[in-house]
Coordinates of C-alpha atoms and ligand atoms in Angstrom, one line a residue:
M1 CA -13.3 -25.2 25.7
R2 CA -14.2 -26.6 23.1
A3 CA -16.5 -25.0 21.9
I4 CA -14.2 -22.2 21.9
I5 CA -11.4 -24.6 19.6
I6 CA -14.2 -25.6 17.1
A7 CA -14.6 -21.6 17.0
A8 CA -11.1 -21.1 16.4
W9 CA -11.1 -23.9 13.8
L10 CA -14.0 -22.5 11.5
A11 CA -13.0 -19.1 11.2
T12 CA -9.4 -20.8 10.3
V13 CA -11.4 -22.2 7.4
L14 CA -13.6 -20.0 6.1
A15 CA -10.6 -17.6 6.0
Q16 CA -9.1 -20.0 3.4
V17 CA -12.6 -20.4 1.6
V18 CA -14.1 -17.0 1.9
P19 CA -11.6 -14.9 0.5
K20 CA -10.8 -17.5 -2.0
W21 CA -14.5 -17.0 -3.3
Y22 CA -14.3 -12.9 -2.9
M23 CA -11.1 -13.0 -5.2
D24 CA -13.0 -15.0 -7.9
N25 CA -15.6 -12.6 -7.4
E26 CA -13.6 -9.2 -7.7
Y27 CA -14.1 -9.2 -11.8
I28 CA -17.7 -9.1 -10.6
R29 CA -17.6 -5.9 -8.2
D30 CA -15.1 -4.1 -9.7
T31 CA -17.3 -4.0 -12.9
L32 CA -20.3 -2.5 -10.5
N33 CA -21.3 1.1 -11.0
R34 CA -19.3 2.5 -7.9
D35 CA -20.0 6.0 -8.9
E36 CA -23.6 5.0 -7.6
Y37 CA -22.8 2.8 -5.1
N38 CA -22.6 4.5 -2.1
T39 CA -22.9 8.2 -3.5
N40 CA -23.5 11.1 -0.5
N41 CA -21.7 8.9 2.0
A42 CA -17.8 9.9 1.6
F43 CA -16.8 8.2 5.2
K44 CA -19.4 5.8 5.8
S45 CA -19.7 7.1 9.2
P46 CA -22.3 9.2 10.9
I47 CA -20.7 12.2 11.8
D48 CA -20.4 13.6 8.4
T49 CA -22.1 13.3 5.7
K50 CA -23.7 16.5 7.1
N51 CA -20.3 18.5 7.3
F52 CA -19.5 18.3 3.8
P53 CA -20.7 17.7 0.1
P54 CA -20.5 15.0 -1.5
I55 CA -17.6 13.1 -3.5
I56 CA -17.9 12.9 -7.2
P57 CA -15.4 10.6 -9.1
R58 CA -15.9 12.2 -12.1
P59 CA -17.0 15.2 -11.3
T60 CA -18.3 17.4 -14.7
E61 CA -16.5 21.0 -15.8
E62 CA -18.6 22.6 -12.9
Q63 CA -18.5 20.6 -10.2
R64 CA -14.5 20.1 -10.7
T65 CA -12.0 21.3 -8.2
L66 CA -9.0 21.3 -9.9
K67 CA -7.9 22.3 -13.2
S68 CA -7.1 19.3 -15.6
G69 CA -3.7 18.2 -14.9
E70 CA -3.0 20.5 -11.9
L71 CA -0.9 19.2 -8.9
P72 CA -2.3 21.7 -5.6
S73 CA 1.1 22.0 -3.3
Y74 CA -0.9 21.0 -0.6
V75 CA -0.5 17.5 -2.3
I76 CA 3.1 17.4 -1.6
D77 CA 3.0 19.7 1.9
Y78 CA 0.8 17.1 3.7
A79 CA 2.8 13.6 1.7
P80 CA 3.2 10.8 4.2
Y81 CA 6.3 10.0 5.5
V82 CA 7.5 6.4 5.4
H83 CA 9.0 3.9 8.1
L84 CA 11.0 1.0 6.5
Y85 CA 11.1 -1.6 8.7
L86 CA 14.4 -1.4 10.2
E87 CA 15.9 -5.0 9.1
E88 CA 13.9 -5.0 6.2
R89 CA 15.1 -7.0 3.2
Y90 CA 13.2 -5.9 0.5
M91 CA 13.4 -2.3 -0.7
P92 CA 11.9 0.0 -2.6
Y93 CA 12.6 -0.2 -6.9
D94 CA 12.0 1.8 -9.5
I95 CA 9.3 0.2 -11.9
R96 CA 11.2 1.5 -14.9
E97 CA 14.1 -0.5 -14.4
F98 CA 12.3 -3.7 -12.9
V99 CA 10.5 -4.3 -16.1
T100 CA 14.0 -4.6 -18.0
H101 CA 14.2 -8.0 -15.8
F102 CA 10.9 -9.3 -17.4
H103 CA 9.5 -11.1 -20.1
V104 CA 5.2 -11.0 -20.6
E105 CA 3.2 -14.8 -20.2
N106 CA -0.1 -15.1 -20.7
K107 CA -2.0 -17.2 -18.2
N108 CA -1.2 -20.6 -19.7
G109 CA 2.3 -19.6 -20.5
K110 CA 2.2 -18.3 -23.9
V111 CA 5.1 -16.0 -24.0
F112 CA 4.9 -12.3 -26.1
P113 CA 7.9 -13.4 -28.2
W114 CA 8.7 -9.2 -28.6
T115 CA 9.0 -8.9 -25.0
Q116 CA 12.0 -11.6 -24.7
N117 CA 16.1 -10.6 -24.1
G118 CA 15.0 -7.6 -23.0
G119 CA 12.6 -6.8 -25.6
L120 CA 10.7 -5.3 -22.6
N121 CA 10.9 -1.8 -21.4
I122 CA 7.9 0.4 -19.4
S123 CA 6.3 2.4 -22.4
L124 CA 6.1 -0.8 -24.3
L125 CA 3.5 -2.0 -21.3
A126 CA 1.2 0.1 -23.0
K127 CA 1.7 -1.8 -26.4
L128 CA 0.1 -5.2 -24.1
P129 CA -3.5 -6.1 -24.7
K130 CA -5.9 -5.2 -22.2
S131 CA -5.9 -8.1 -20.6
R132 CA -6.0 -9.0 -17.1
D133 CA -4.4 -12.3 -17.7
L134 CA -1.2 -11.2 -18.1
F135 CA 2.5 -11.7 -16.0
L136 CA 4.9 -10.2 -16.1
T137 CA 7.7 -13.0 -15.7
S138 CA 11.0 -13.1 -14.8
D139 CA 14.3 -13.9 -17.0
E140 CA 16.4 -15.1 -14.4
D141 CA 15.2 -17.0 -11.4
F142 CA 14.0 -14.6 -8.4
N143 CA 14.2 -17.3 -5.7
T144 CA 18.2 -16.1 -5.6
D145 CA 17.2 -12.9 -4.7
P146 CA 19.3 -10.3 -7.0
D147 CA 19.9 -7.3 -6.8
W148 CA 16.6 -6.0 -8.7
I149 CA 14.3 -8.4 -6.1
T150 CA 16.0 -6.6 -3.0
G151 CA 16.4 -2.9 -4.2
V152 CA 19.1 -2.9 -1.5
K153 CA 21.0 0.2 -2.7
N154 CA 17.9 2.0 -2.7
Q155 CA 18.3 3.9 1.2
P156 CA 16.8 6.5 2.0
S157 CA 18.4 9.7 2.6
L158 CA 19.6 10.4 6.2
V159 CA 19.3 14.1 5.0
D160 CA 15.9 14.6 3.6
G161 CA 14.8 10.7 3.2
K162 CA 14.6 10.6 -0.4
I163 CA 15.4 7.6 -2.4
E164 CA 17.7 8.4 -5.7
N165 CA 16.6 5.5 -7.9
A166 CA 13.0 4.0 -7.0
P167 CA 10.8 7.1 -7.3
A168 CA 7.2 7.1 -5.9
T169 CA 3.8 7.4 -7.9
L170 CA 1.8 10.0 -7.1
I171 CA -2.0 10.1 -8.7
V172 CA -4.0 13.1 -7.9
V173 CA -8.0 12.4 -8.7
D174 CA -10.6 15.4 -8.7
K175 CA -13.4 14.4 -6.7
G176 CA -15.4 17.4 -7.3
N177 CA -16.8 20.0 -5.2
G178 CA -13.7 20.9 -3.2
W179 CA -12.5 17.5 -2.7
V180 CA -9.1 16.2 -4.0
D181 CA -7.9 12.2 -3.5
A182 CA -3.9 12.5 -3.6
F183 CA -2.5 8.4 -4.3
W184 CA 0.6 7.9 -3.1
F185 CA 1.7 4.3 -4.8
Y186 CA 5.0 2.7 -3.3
F187 CA 6.5 -0.4 -5.5
Y188 CA 8.9 -3.2 -4.5
S189 CA 10.1 -6.0 -5.8
F190 CA 9.6 -8.7 -3.8
N191 CA 6.9 -9.3 -1.3
L192 CA 8.0 -11.7 1.3
G193 CA 4.6 -12.8 3.2
P194 CA 4.0 -14.1 6.8
Y195 CA 4.8 -16.6 8.7
V196 CA 2.0 -18.9 10.5
L197 CA 2.7 -20.6 13.8
G198 CA 6.4 -20.9 12.8
N199 CA 6.1 -21.9 9.9
G200 CA 6.5 -19.8 6.1
P201 CA 7.2 -17.4 4.3
Y202 CA 3.3 -17.8 2.7
G203 CA 2.0 -15.8 -0.1
N204 CA 5.6 -14.3 -1.1
H205 CA 4.9 -12.8 -4.9
V206 CA 7.1 -10.7 -7.2
G207 CA 6.2 -6.9 -7.4
D208 CA 4.3 -5.1 -4.6
W209 CA 2.5 -2.6 -4.9
E210 CA 1.4 -0.8 -1.6
H211 CA -0.7 2.5 -1.6
S212 CA -1.8 5.7 0.7
L213 CA -4.5 7.7 0.4
V214 CA -4.4 11.7 1.6
R215 CA -8.1 13.1 0.8
Y216 CA -8.2 16.8 1.0
Y217 CA -11.4 19.3 1.3
K218 CA -10.3 23.0 -0.2
G219 CA -6.6 22.0 -0.1
E220 CA -6.7 20.9 3.9
P221 CA -5.7 17.1 4.5
I222 CA -9.0 15.2 6.3
I223 CA -8.4 11.9 5.8
V224 CA -5.1 9.4 5.2
W225 CA -6.1 5.9 4.1
M226 CA -3.4 3.3 3.7
S227 CA -3.3 0.0 2.5
A228 CA -2.5 -3.5 3.8
H229 CA -3.6 -7.0 2.9
G230 CA -6.1 -5.9 0.3
G231 CA -7.5 -4.2 2.7
G232 CA -6.2 -1.1 5.2
G233 CA -6.7 1.6 7.7
A234 CA -8.7 4.9 7.3
F235 CA -7.6 8.3 9.9
F236 CA -8.5 11.7 10.3
Y237 CA -5.4 13.6 9.0
D238 CA -5.3 15.2 12.4
N239 CA -4.9 12.3 14.3
L240 CA -1.9 10.7 13.0
E241 CA 1.8 10.8 14.2
K242 CA 3.7 13.8 12.2
H243 CA 6.9 14.5 11.1
E244 CA 9.0 16.4 14.0
I245 CA 10.1 19.0 12.3
E246 CA 8.2 19.0 9.0
S247 CA 5.0 19.3 10.9
T248 CA 2.8 19.0 8.1
H249 CA 3.8 15.3 7.1
P250 CA 2.0 12.9 8.8
I251 CA 4.2 9.7 9.3
I252 CA 3.2 5.4 8.3
F253 CA 4.8 2.4 8.9
S254 CA 5.9 -0.3 6.2
A255 CA 5.6 -3.6 7.2
R256 CA 8.5 -6.1 7.2
G257 CA 8.9 -7.9 4.1
T258 CA 4.9 -7.4 3.4
H259 CA 5.3 -3.9 3.0
A260 CA 1.5 -3.4 4.6
N261 CA 1.2 -0.1 6.0
Y262 CA 0.1 1.2 9.5
V263 CA -0.4 4.3 11.3
S264 CA 1.8 2.7 14.8
V265 CA 4.7 1.1 15.2
G266 CA 4.6 -2.5 16.7
T267 CA 3.3 -5.8 15.9
H268 CA -0.5 -5.9 13.6
P269 CA -2.6 -9.0 14.1
H270 CA -4.3 -9.3 10.4
D271 CA -6.8 -11.6 8.5
L272 CA -6.9 -14.4 11.1
P273 CA -8.2 -14.3 14.7
Y274 CA -5.9 -13.8 18.0
E275 CA -2.6 -13.5 16.3
I276 CA -1.8 -16.1 14.4
L277 CA -1.0 -13.4 11.9
C278 CA 0.7 -10.3 12.2
D279 CA 2.8 -7.5 10.8
F280 CA 5.8 -5.8 12.6
T281 CA 6.5 -2.1 11.9
D282 CA 9.2 -0.3 13.2
R283 CA 11.0 3.1 13.1
G284 CA 13.3 1.7 10.2
P285 CA 15.0 4.0 7.3
L286 CA 12.5 6.9 6.9
W287 CA 11.7 7.4 2.9
N288 CA 10.0 10.7 2.1
P289 CA 8.6 9.7 -1.3
S290 CA 7.7 13.3 -2.0
K291 CA 11.1 13.7 -3.2
N292 CA 11.3 11.7 -5.8
Y293 CA 8.2 11.0 -7.7
L294 CA 6.1 10.3 -11.1
G295 CA 3.0 12.3 -11.2
Y296 CA -0.2 11.9 -13.2
F297 CA -3.7 13.0 -13.2
Y298 CA -6.2 10.4 -13.5
D299 CA -9.5 11.9 -14.4
G300 CA -11.4 8.1 -14.5
S301 CA -10.7 7.4 -18.0
F302 CA -7.2 9.0 -18.9
V303 CA -4.1 9.6 -17.3
Q304 CA -2.4 12.3 -18.0
P305 CA 1.3 13.5 -16.3
I306 CA 1.0 16.8 -14.1
E307 CA 1.1 19.3 -16.2
E308 CA 1.6 21.8 -13.6
N309 CA 3.7 21.8 -10.3
Q310 CA 5.5 18.8 -12.0
N311 CA 8.3 17.6 -10.0
P312 CA 11.2 19.4 -11.3
E313 CA 13.4 16.1 -11.7
H314 CA 11.0 14.6 -13.7
T315 CA 9.6 17.1 -16.2
G316 CA 8.8 16.0 -19.6
R317 CA 10.0 12.1 -18.8
E318 CA 6.5 11.0 -17.4
I319 CA 5.4 12.1 -20.7
E320 CA 7.0 9.5 -22.5
Y321 CA 6.1 6.8 -19.4
G322 CA 2.7 7.4 -18.6
D323 CA 1.3 4.9 -20.6
W324 CA 2.7 2.6 -18.0
L325 CA -0.7 2.7 -16.3
T326 CA -2.8 1.4 -18.3
F327 CA -1.1 -1.9 -18.3
T328 CA -3.9 -4.2 -17.1
G329 CA -2.3 -7.5 -16.5
H330 CA 0.2 -8.8 -13.1
W331 CA 3.5 -7.2 -12.0
G332 CA 5.3 -10.4 -11.9
D333 CA 5.3 -14.3 -12.2
K334 CA 2.0 -16.1 -12.1
Q335 CA 1.8 -18.4 -8.6
L336 CA 4.5 -21.0 -8.8
P337 CA 3.0 -24.6 -10.2
S338 CA 2.6 -27.2 -7.5
D339 CA 5.4 -29.3 -9.1
D340 CA 7.8 -26.3 -9.1
P341 CA 10.4 -27.4 -6.6
R342 CA 10.1 -23.5 -4.8
Q343 CA 6.3 -24.1 -4.5
V344 CA 5.0 -25.1 -1.0
Y345 CA 2.0 -25.5 0.1
S346 CA 0.3 -25.6 3.8
T347 CA -3.7 -25.4 4.8
I348 CA -3.0 -22.8 7.1
G349 CA -1.3 -20.9 5.2
G350 CA -1.4 -21.5 1.8
Y351 CA 0.3 -21.3 -1.1
K352 CA 4.4 -19.7 -0.8
Y353 CA 4.2 -18.4 -3.9
I354 CA 0.9 -16.6 -5.5
D355 CA 0.5 -14.2 -7.9
G356 CA 2.0 -10.9 -9.0
P357 CA -0.1 -7.7 -7.9
R358 CA -2.0 -5.6 -10.6
G359 CA -1.5 -1.9 -11.2
P360 CA -2.5 1.1 -9.2
L361 CA -5.3 1.4 -12.4
A362 CA -6.7 -1.6 -10.2
K363 CA -6.9 -0.1 -6.9
N364 CA -10.4 1.3 -7.0
L365 CA -9.2 5.3 -7.1
L366 CA -12.5 6.5 -8.0
R367 CA -13.6 5.1 -4.6
I368 CA -15.8 7.6 -2.9
I369 CA -15.4 6.1 0.7
P370 CA -11.7 6.2 1.7
C371 CA -11.0 2.5 2.3
E372 CA -10.0 0.7 -1.1
R373 CA -12.5 -2.4 -0.7
A374 CA -14.0 -3.9 2.0
K375 CA -12.5 -7.7 3.6
W376 CA -14.9 -10.8 3.3
W377 CA -15.5 -10.5 6.7
N378 CA -16.9 -7.0 6.7
F379 CA -19.7 -7.7 4.1
W380 CA -21.8 -4.6 5.4
N381 CA -19.0 -2.5 3.8
G382 CA -18.1 -0.9 6.3
C383 CA -15.3 1.7 6.1
N384 CA -14.6 3.2 9.8
V385 CA -12.4 6.6 10.0
R386 CA -10.5 6.4 13.1
E387 CA -10.3 8.8 15.4
N388 CA -7.7 7.2 18.1
I389 CA -4.5 5.9 16.7
K390 CA -4.6 1.9 17.2
Y391 CA -1.1 0.9 18.8
G392 CA 0.8 -1.9 17.7
V393 CA 0.5 -4.6 20.2
G394 CA 4.0 -6.3 21.9
I395 CA 7.1 -5.8 22.8
E396 CA 8.4 -3.6 20.0
S397 CA 5.1 -1.0 20.0
E398 CA 6.0 2.4 21.8
G399 CA 2.4 3.5 22.5
Y400 CA 0.7 0.2 23.9
N401 CA 3.5 0.0 26.8
C402 CA 6.6 0.9 27.0
G403 CA 6.9 4.0 25.3
N404 CA 3.4 4.8 27.0
M405 CA 5.1 4.4 30.6
F406 CA 6.5 8.0 29.7
V407 CA 3.4 10.0 28.5
H408 CA 3.4 12.3 31.7
V409 CA 7.5 13.2 31.4
K410 CA 6.8 17.3 30.9
S411 CA 9.8 17.6 29.1
Q412 CA 9.7 16.6 25.6
F413 CA 13.4 16.2 25.0
I414 CA 13.7 13.7 28.1
R415 CA 10.6 11.6 27.3
K416 CA 11.3 11.1 23.5
T417 CA 15.2 9.9 24.9
L418 CA 13.5 7.5 27.6
Q419 CA 11.0 6.1 24.6
M420 CA 14.4 5.7 22.5
V421 CA 17.0 4.3 24.8
T422 CA 14.0 1.7 25.8
L423 CA 12.7 1.0 22.4
G424 CA 12.7 -3.1 21.8
G425 CA 15.1 -3.2 24.8
W426 CA 15.1 -5.2 28.1
F427 CA 13.3 -2.7 29.9
C428 CA 9.9 -2.8 27.1
Y429 CA 10.8 -6.5 27.4
V430 CA 10.1 -6.2 30.8
A431 CA 7.3 -4.1 31.0
D432 CA 5.8 -6.1 28.3
L433 CA 6.1 -9.1 30.8
V434 CA 4.5 -7.2 33.7
Y435 CA 1.8 -5.0 32.0
G436 CA 1.6 -6.6 28.4
Ligands
LIG1 C1 11.4 0.9 -25.0 O1 11.6 0.5 -26.7 C2 10.5 1.2 -27.6 C3 11.6 -0.1 -29.0 O2 12.8 -0.8 -28.6 C4 11.2 2.3 -27.8 O3 11.4 3.2 -28.9 C5 11.7 3.3 -26.5 O4 12.5 4.4 -26.8 C6 11.9 2.7 -25.6 N1 11.4 2.9 -24.2 C7 11.9 3.7 -23.1 C8 11.6 4.3 -21.9 O5 13.3 3.3 -23.0

């Protein structure tokens, strides 16, 4: 028993120290030549490399899959839908509107005066120096939950899942030899961090970039990867849940507050042992980002707006706005100082308010394996592509307990209805007590 307690304690301490060390070394890791790193290893799993040609992050003219600036229609056909959390308080937001609430400071608090008093807009982001130490800094107190932080108006349409005022960002990257990566970026103005052992939240930040990747080979979707807390999960497209009517679209689930993405509904433990730290997903509003997006093509050096098949609503507009992707700073305030009354620190949870994240181009878009990066404990840099959807656990989970009770019901209609009426209700609760 004592050994278990010591091991748990050690794991907790390591989980504090090692990520810090890891992040400090992020710059070094970013500059590793990833093109040479793991070449010919598309999946980092034994099943595949013999069946597919290698992925090439910067293909030459002959190796290319697409024309420069091309958006193949399959990228739209297989775009993931995102179930937001039912009681989500921080909805997706329009980056163009978002930046007008900020000025820019460097890490020492030095202000760029021309960005003050409403001087900043999305196209001017490109005019800032190329430094990682810049922070979009709120003009007013974000902590009072103004509408531009909650995005309260940005509910997906019940008809087609479109969010009228919050475009997603699509970045297509040609990986050569028939491979194409489609990165869907989801922006939320605020990340509400997790509670740890009843205390929190910890790890809140202004600005929240999450993303998914659909990897295609010759127009067929092969893998879907989705981001969660700097890590994420990779799955074969075939195994993901699909939209009931538009059955080419896979479905992913955005967790409460953190907007980390998962393949299933329920409780998802992450980062710490046992269930100290968990995310929660459910079947809240269904967002279809492919109905409203800003589309770009990235060749590893330059970003350009999509030229063919552009989203008709945005034709021409991204040309003006495309430069914003070259902003290398942080999309939200710097971690609040310890003497700020809003800041809180605990040994287990860390700080309540941390740095805003960096933008899409800082997310390893030239990756060869489908994972963005490996977590600290994954020192072998493995990126297992899963066939089984790992179900969430707990009373909200459909796959793990309650919903699973009906898998043998033959009629799809009755099965779905049973799953629906018992979701999250007393029945699931009892089932969880008995079988959980
Ligand atoms: C941003 O501001 C500059 C300078 O005032 C202006 O020329 C440009 O059109 C603005 N862009 C947007 C997207 O509002």
